[in-house]
Coordinates of C-alpha atoms and ligand atoms in Angstrom, one line a residue:
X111 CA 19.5 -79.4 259.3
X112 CA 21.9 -80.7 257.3
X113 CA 25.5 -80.9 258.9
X114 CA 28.6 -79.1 257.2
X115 CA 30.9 -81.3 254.8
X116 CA 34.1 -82.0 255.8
X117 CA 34.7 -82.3 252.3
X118 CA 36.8 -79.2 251.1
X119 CA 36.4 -80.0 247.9
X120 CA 34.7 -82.0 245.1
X121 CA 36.4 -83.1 241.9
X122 CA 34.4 -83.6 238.6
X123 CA 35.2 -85.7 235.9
X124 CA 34.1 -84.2 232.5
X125 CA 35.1 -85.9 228.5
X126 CA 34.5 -83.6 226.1
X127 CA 33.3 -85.3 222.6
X128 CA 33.0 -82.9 219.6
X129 CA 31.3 -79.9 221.4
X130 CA 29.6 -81.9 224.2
X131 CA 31.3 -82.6 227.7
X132 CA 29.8 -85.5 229.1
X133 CA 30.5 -86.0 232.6
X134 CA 31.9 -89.6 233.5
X135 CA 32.7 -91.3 236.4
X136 CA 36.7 -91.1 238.0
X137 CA 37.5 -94.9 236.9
X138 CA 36.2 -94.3 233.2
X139 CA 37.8 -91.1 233.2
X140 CA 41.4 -92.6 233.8
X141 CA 41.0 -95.6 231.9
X142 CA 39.8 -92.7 228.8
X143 CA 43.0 -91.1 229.1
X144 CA 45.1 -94.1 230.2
X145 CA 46.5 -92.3 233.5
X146 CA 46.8 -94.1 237.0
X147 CA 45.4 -93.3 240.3
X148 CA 48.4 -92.0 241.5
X149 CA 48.9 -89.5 238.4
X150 CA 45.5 -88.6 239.5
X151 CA 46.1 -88.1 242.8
X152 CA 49.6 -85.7 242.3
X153 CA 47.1 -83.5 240.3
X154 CA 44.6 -82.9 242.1
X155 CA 45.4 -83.5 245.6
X156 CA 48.9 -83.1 246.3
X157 CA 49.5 -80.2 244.0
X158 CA 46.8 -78.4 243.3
X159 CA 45.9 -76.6 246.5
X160 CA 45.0 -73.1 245.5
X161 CA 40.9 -73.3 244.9
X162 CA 41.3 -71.6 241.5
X163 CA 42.9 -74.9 240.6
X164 CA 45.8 -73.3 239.4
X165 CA 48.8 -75.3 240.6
X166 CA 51.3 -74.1 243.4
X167 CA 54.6 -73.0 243.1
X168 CA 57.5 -75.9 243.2
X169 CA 58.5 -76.2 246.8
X170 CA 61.2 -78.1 245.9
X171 CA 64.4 -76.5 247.4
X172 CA 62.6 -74.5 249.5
X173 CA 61.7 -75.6 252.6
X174 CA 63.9 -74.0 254.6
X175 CA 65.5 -76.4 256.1
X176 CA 68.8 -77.0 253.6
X177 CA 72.0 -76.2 255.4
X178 CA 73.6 -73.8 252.6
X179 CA 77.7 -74.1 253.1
X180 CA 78.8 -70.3 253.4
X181 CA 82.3 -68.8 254.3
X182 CA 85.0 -70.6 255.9
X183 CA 84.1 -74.0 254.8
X184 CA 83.7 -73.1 251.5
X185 CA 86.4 -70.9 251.4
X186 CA 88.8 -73.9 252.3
X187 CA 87.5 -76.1 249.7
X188 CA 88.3 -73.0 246.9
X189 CA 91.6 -72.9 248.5
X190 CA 91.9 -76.5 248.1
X191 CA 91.1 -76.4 244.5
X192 CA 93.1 -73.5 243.9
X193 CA 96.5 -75.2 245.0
X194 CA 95.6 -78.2 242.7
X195 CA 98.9 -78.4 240.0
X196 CA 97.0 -77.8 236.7
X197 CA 98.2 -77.6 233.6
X198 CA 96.6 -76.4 230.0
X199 CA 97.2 -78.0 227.1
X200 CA 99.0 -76.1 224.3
X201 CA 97.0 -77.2 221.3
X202 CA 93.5 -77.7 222.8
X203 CA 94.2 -74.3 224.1
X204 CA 92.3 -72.4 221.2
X205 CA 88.9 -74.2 221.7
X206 CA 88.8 -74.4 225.6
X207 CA 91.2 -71.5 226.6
X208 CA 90.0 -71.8 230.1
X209 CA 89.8 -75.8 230.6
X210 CA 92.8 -77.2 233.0
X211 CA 94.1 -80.5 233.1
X212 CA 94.7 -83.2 235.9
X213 CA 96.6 -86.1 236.9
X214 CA 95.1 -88.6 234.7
X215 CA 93.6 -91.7 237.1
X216 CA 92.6 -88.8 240.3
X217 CA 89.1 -89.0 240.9
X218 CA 87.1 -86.0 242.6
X219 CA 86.2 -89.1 245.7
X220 CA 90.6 -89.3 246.0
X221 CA 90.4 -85.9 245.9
X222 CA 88.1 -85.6 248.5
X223 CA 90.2 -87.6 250.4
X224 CA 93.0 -85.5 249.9
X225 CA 91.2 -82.3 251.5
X226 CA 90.3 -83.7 254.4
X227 CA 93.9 -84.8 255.4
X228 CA 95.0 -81.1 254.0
X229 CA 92.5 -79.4 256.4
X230 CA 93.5 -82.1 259.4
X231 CA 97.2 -80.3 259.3
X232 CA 96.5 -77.0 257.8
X233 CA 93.2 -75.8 259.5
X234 CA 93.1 -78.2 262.5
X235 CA 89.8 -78.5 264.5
X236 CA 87.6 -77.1 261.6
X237 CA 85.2 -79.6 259.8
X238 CA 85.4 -80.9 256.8
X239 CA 82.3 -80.5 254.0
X240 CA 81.0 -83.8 252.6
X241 CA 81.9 -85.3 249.3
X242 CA 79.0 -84.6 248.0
X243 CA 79.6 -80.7 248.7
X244 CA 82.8 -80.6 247.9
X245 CA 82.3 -82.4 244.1
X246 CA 79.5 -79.2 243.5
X247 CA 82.0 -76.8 243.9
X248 CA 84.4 -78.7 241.9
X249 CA 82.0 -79.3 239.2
X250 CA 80.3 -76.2 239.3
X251 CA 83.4 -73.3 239.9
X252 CA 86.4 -75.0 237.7
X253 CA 87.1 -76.2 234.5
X254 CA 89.3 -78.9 235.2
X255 CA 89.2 -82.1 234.1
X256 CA 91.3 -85.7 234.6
X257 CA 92.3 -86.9 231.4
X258 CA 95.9 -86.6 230.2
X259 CA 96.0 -82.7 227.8
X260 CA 95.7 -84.0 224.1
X261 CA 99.6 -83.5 223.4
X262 CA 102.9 -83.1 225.7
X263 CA 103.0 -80.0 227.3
X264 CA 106.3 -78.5 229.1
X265 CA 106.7 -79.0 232.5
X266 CA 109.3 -76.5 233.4
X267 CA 107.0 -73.4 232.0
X268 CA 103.8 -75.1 233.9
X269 CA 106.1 -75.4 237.2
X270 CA 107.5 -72.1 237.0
X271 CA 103.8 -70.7 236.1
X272 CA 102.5 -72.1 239.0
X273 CA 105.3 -70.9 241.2
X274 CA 105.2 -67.1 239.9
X275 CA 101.4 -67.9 240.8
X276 CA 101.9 -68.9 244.0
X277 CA 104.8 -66.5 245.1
X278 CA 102.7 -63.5 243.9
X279 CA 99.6 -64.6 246.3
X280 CA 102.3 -65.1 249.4
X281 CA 103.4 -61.5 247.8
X282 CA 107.1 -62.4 247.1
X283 CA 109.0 -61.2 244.7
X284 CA 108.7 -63.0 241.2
X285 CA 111.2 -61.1 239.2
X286 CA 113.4 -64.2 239.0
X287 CA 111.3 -66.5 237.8
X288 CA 109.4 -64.2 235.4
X289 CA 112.7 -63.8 234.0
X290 CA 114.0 -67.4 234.1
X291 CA 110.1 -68.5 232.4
X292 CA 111.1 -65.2 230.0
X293 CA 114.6 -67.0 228.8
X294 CA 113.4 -70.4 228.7
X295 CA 110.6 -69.4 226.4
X296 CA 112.4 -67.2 224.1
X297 CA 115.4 -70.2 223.8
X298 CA 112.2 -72.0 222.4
X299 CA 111.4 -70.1 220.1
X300 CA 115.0 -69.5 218.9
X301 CA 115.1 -73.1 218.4
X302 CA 111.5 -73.6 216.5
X303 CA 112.7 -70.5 214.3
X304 CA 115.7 -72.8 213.8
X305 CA 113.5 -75.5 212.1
X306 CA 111.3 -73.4 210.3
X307 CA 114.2 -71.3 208.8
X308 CA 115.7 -75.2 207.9
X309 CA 112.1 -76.4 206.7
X310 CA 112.5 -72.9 204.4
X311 CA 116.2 -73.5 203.2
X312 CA 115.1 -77.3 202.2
X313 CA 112.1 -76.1 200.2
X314 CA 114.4 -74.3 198.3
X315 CA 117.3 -76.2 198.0
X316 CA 118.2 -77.4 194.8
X317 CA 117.9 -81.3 194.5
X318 CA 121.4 -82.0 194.5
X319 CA 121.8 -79.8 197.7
X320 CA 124.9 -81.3 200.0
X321 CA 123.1 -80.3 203.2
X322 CA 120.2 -82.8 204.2
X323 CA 117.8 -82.0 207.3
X324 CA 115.4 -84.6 208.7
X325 CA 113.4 -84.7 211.6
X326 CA 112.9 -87.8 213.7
X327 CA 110.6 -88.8 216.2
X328 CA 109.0 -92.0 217.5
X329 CA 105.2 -92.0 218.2
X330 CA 103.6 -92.8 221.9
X331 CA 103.2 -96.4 221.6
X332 CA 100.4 -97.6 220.0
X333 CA 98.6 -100.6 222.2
X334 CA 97.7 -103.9 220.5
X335 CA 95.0 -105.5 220.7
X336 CA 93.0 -102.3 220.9
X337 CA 89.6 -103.5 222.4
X338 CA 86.6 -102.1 224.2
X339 CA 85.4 -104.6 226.0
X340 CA 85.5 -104.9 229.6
X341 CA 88.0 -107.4 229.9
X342 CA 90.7 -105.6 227.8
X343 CA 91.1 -103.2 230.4
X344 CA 92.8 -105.6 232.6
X345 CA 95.4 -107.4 230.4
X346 CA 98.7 -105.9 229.5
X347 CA 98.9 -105.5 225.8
X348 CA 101.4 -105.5 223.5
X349 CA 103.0 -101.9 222.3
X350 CA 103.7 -101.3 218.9
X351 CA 106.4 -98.8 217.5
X352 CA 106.3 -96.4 214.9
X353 CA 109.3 -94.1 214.3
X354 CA 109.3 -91.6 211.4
X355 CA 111.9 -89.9 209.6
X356 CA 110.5 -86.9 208.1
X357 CA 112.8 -85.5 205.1
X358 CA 112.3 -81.8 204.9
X359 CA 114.3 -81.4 201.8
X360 CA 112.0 -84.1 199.9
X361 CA 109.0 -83.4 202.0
X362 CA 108.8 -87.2 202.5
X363 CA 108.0 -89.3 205.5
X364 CA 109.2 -92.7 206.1
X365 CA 107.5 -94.7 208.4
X366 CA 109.4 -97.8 210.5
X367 CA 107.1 -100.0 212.4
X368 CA 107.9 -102.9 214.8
X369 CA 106.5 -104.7 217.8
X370 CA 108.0 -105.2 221.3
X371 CA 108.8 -108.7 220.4
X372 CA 110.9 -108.0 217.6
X373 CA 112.8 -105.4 219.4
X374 CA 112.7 -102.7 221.9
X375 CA 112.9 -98.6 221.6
X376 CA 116.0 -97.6 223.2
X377 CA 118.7 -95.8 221.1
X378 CA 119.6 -98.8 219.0
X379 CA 116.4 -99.0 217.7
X380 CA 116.3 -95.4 216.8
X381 CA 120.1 -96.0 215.5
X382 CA 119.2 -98.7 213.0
X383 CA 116.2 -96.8 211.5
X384 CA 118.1 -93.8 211.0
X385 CA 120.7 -96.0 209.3
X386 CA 118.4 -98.2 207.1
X387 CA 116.8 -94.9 206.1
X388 CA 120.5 -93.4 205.3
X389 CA 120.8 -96.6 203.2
X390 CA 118.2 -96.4 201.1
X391 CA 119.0 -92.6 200.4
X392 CA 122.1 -93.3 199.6
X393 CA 121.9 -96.0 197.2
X394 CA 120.7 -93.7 194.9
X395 CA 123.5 -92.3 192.6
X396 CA 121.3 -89.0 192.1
X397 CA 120.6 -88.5 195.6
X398 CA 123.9 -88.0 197.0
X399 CA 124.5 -85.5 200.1
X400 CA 127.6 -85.1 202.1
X401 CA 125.7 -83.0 205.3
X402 CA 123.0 -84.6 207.7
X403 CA 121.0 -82.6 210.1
X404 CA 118.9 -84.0 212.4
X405 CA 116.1 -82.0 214.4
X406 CA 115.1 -84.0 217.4
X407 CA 113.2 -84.1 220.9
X408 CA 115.4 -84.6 224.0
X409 CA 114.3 -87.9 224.8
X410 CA 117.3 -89.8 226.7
X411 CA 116.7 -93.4 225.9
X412 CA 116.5 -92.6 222.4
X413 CA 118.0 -89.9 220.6
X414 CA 119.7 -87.7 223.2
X415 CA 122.8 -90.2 224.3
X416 CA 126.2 -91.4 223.2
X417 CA 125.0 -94.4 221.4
X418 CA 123.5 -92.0 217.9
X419 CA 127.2 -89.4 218.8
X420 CA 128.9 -92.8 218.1
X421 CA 126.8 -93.9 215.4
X422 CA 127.1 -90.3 213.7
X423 CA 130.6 -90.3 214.3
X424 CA 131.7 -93.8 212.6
X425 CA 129.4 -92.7 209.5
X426 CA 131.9 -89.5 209.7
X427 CA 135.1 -92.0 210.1
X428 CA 133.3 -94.4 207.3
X429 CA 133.5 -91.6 205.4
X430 CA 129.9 -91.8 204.5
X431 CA 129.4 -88.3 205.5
X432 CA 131.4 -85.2 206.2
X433 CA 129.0 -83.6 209.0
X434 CA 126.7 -84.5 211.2
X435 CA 124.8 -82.1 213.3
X436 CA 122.1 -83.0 216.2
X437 CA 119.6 -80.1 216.9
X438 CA 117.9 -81.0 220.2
X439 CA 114.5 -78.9 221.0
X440 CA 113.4 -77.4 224.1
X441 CA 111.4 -80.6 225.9
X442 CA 107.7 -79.2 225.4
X443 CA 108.5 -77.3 223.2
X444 CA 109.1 -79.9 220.2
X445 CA 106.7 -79.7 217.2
X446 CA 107.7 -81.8 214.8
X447 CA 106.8 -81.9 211.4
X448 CA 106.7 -85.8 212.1
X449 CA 103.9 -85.0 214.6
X450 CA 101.6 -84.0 212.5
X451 CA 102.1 -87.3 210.9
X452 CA 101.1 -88.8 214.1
X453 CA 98.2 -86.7 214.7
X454 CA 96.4 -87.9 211.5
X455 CA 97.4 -91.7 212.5
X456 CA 95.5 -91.2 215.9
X457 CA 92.8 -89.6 214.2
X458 CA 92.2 -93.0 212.1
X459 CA 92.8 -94.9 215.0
X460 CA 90.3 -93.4 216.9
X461 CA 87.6 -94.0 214.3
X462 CA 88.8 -97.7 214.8
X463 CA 86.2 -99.8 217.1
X464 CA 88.6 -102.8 217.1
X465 CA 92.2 -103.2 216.4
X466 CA 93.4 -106.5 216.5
X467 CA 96.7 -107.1 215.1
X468 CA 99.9 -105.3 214.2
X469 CA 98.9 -105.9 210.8
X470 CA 95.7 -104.0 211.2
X471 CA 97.9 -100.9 212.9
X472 CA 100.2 -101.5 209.5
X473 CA 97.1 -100.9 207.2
X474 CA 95.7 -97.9 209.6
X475 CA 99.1 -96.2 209.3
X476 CA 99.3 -97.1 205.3
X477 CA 96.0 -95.4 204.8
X478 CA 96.4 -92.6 207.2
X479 CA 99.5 -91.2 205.7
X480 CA 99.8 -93.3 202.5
X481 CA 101.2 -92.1 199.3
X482 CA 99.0 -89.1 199.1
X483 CA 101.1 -87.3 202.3
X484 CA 104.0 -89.1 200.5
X485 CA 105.1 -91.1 204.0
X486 CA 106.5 -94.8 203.2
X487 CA 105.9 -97.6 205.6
X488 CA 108.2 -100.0 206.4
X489 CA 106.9 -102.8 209.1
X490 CA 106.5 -106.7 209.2
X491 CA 103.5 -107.7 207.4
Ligands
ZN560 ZN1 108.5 -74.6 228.4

C-alpha cells in the first residue's frame, strides 16, 4: 500500500494560448512570465495558505506582540507639545488656518531631546518614549512646522495669546491680559485706519496738494550669490539692500539698492535715501510741497532714532519744509504699502535658480516692479 504524502499540496503550472491551457513545467513557466523564484515562492507558499488559494489576510501589524504607548506616557508627550511657543502666521493664515509655526533650525530629534530633560525634572522616575514614538505623535496629532511664518508676525499678541492660554488651563484669572491683548490690538488698528484714511486723502489730493505722505521701509536683506549647491550653504554671503519709498500721493515707488560694501543699513543709510528721494521731488518747480509725512515700522537702527528727528528737523531749520511728521506703526502690525512691493520681488526671486551678482538682484527688482507698478530703481549697475 502506498504510503501517505507528506506533500500538502501540489502546485500546477498551466499557459493559456488562445483558448488552450497547456500545462508547462515551473522553470518555463517563470521564464514565460519573466518572474523569479522568489516571486514564486511569496505566492504560493508564504501567502497563499488557505486551500481555496485565496490569499490570507495581511498580518502585518498584527501579531500581537507591538507594545502600543497608552496613557501616561503619551499623555506627557501631548503635554510636551502643547507647551511648545507656536505662533501662526498672519497672512498664510487664510489657506492653513490651523498650521503653527516653530523656531526655524529645531528639529523633532532636538526636540526629542528637549522632553526627555523636561520629564527628568517635571515627572521624575517615569520613562521617557523613544524618538521614534514621540516624532508619530508629533507628525501625526499637530500641525506645526519649523520654517520661519511667511511674513513678521507680532510677538507681543503671540506672547500674551499664549499666556491667556496658559493661565486659563492653570484656571487663573485672564481678565488682564484679555484686556491688555484687547488695547494693543485696537491701537493697531487705529494706526492702520490712520494709513488707509492718508492712502484715501492722497488719492484725492489735488496735485499741488502741500501735504505729502510716504511710506518707507527697507526689505529683509536679500543674500548674494544666491546658490543651491551644497557648498553655498556654508559660506557667508554678501546682503544686498533695498529700501523703498512708496509715494502715496503719486502712487509711485522708488526703489534704492546697495550692497554691504558700499555702505551699511543703520539710520544714515535710511537718512540719505529719504533725502536723495526729497531731492529729486523737489527739483521739480511743479512738484512743490511744504508738509512731509512719513508712515514707518519701529525699527530702531533705522527709522525710529534721533538721527531721522535731526535730519527732519534741519530740513525744517533749512527751511525746506514747514512740517514733518513720523507715524510709527504697532511692530507686527506694519503693512506697508511698500511690502507689497517686496512681496512680488520675492516672488521673482524665488522663480530664480541662480542669482549671481548684485547686478542680477538689480534686473530681478527692475522687472519685478518696473514701470508697469510705476516703482523706479536706483542701484549701482
Ligand atoms: Zn500685536
Amino acid at each position: 500500500m502506498r504510503e501517505h504524502s507528506r506533500r500538502s499540496r501540489t502546485y500546477e503550472y498551466y499557459v493559456k494560448l488562445r483558448y488552450t491551457e497547456t500545462r508547462v513545467c515551473r522553470s518555463a513557466f517563470m521564464s514565460l512570465h519573466g518572474i523569479t523564484r522568489k516571486k514564486l515562492q511569496i505566492l504560493m507558499g508564504k501567502r497563499i495558505l488557505s486551500p481555496t488559494g485565496t490569499p490570507t489576510q495581511d498580518r502585518r501589524g498584527r501579531t500581537g506582540n507591538s507594545k502600543s504607548i497608552v496613557g501616561p506616557p503619551l499623555d506627557h508627550v501631548h503635554e510636551h507639545i502643547g507647551n511648545l511657543v507656536v505662533i501662526a502666521s498672519h497672512y498664510s493664515r487664510a489657506h492653513s488656518p490651523h498650521r503653527r509655526y516653530l523656531e526655524t533650525g529645531l528639529t523633532i530629534t532636538e526636540l526629542h531631546a528637549n522632553y526627555v530633560q523636561w520629564m527628568e525634572t517635571t515627572y521624575t522616575g517615569e520613562g521617557c518614549v523613544s524618538p521614534r514614538f514621540y516624532r508619530t505623535v508629533f507628525t501625526r496629532d499637530y500641525n506645526i512646522v519649523f520654517r520661519p511664518p511667511k511674513t513678521d508676525l507680532c510677538n507681543r499678541c503671540e506672547l500674551l495669546k499664549s499666556t491667556i492660554a496658559h493661565k486659563e488651563t492653570q484656571e487663573v484669572n485672564v481678565d488682564a491680559d484679555i484686556k491688555t491683548l484687547e488695547d494693543h490690538q485696537k491701537l493697531a488698528e487705529e494706526i492702520q485706519q490712520l494709513l488707509s484714511l492718508a492712502e484715501k486723502e492722497s488719492r484725492v489730493a489735488p496735485p499741488d496738494s502741500q501735504l505729502r505722505t510716504i511710506c518707507i521701509d527697507l526689505q529683509q536683506t536679500l543674500p548674494c550669490p544666491r546658490l543651491h549647491t551644497g557648498v553655498a550653504y556654508y559660506k557667508r554671503k554678501m546682503w544686498i539692500y533695498n529700501f523703498c519709498v512708496y509715494d502715496l500721493n503719486k502712487k509711485k515707488g522708488n526703489m534704492y539698492v546697495w550692497q554691504e560694501m558700499t555702505a551699511r543699513r543703520g539710520s544714515d543709510e535710511i537718512g540719505s535715501c529719504i533725502l536723495k528721494w526729497l531731492e529729486s521731488e523737489l527739483t521739480d518747480p511743479g512738484n512743490q510741497f511744504k508738509r512731509l509725512r512719513i508712515f514707518c515700522d519701529n525699527c530702531a537702527g533705522q527709522n525710529k532714532n534721533s538721527n531721522i528727528v535731526v535730519m527732519a528737523l534741519r530740513l525744517i531749520h533749512a527751511l525746506t519744509l514747514d512740517k514733518v511728521e513720523l507715524v510709527f506703526m504697532v511692530p507686527g502690525h506694519s503693512f506697508l504699502p511698500c511690502d507689497r512691493a517686496f512681496g512680488y520681488i520675492e516672488k521673482k526671486i524665488r522663480k530664480c535658480r541662480h542669482i549671481y551678482s548684485p547686478t542680477d538682484y538689480l534686473r530681478i527688482i527692475r522687472k519685478a516692479v518696473g514701470e508697469e507698478n510705476n516703482v523706479n530703481c536706483h542701484g549701482e549697475d
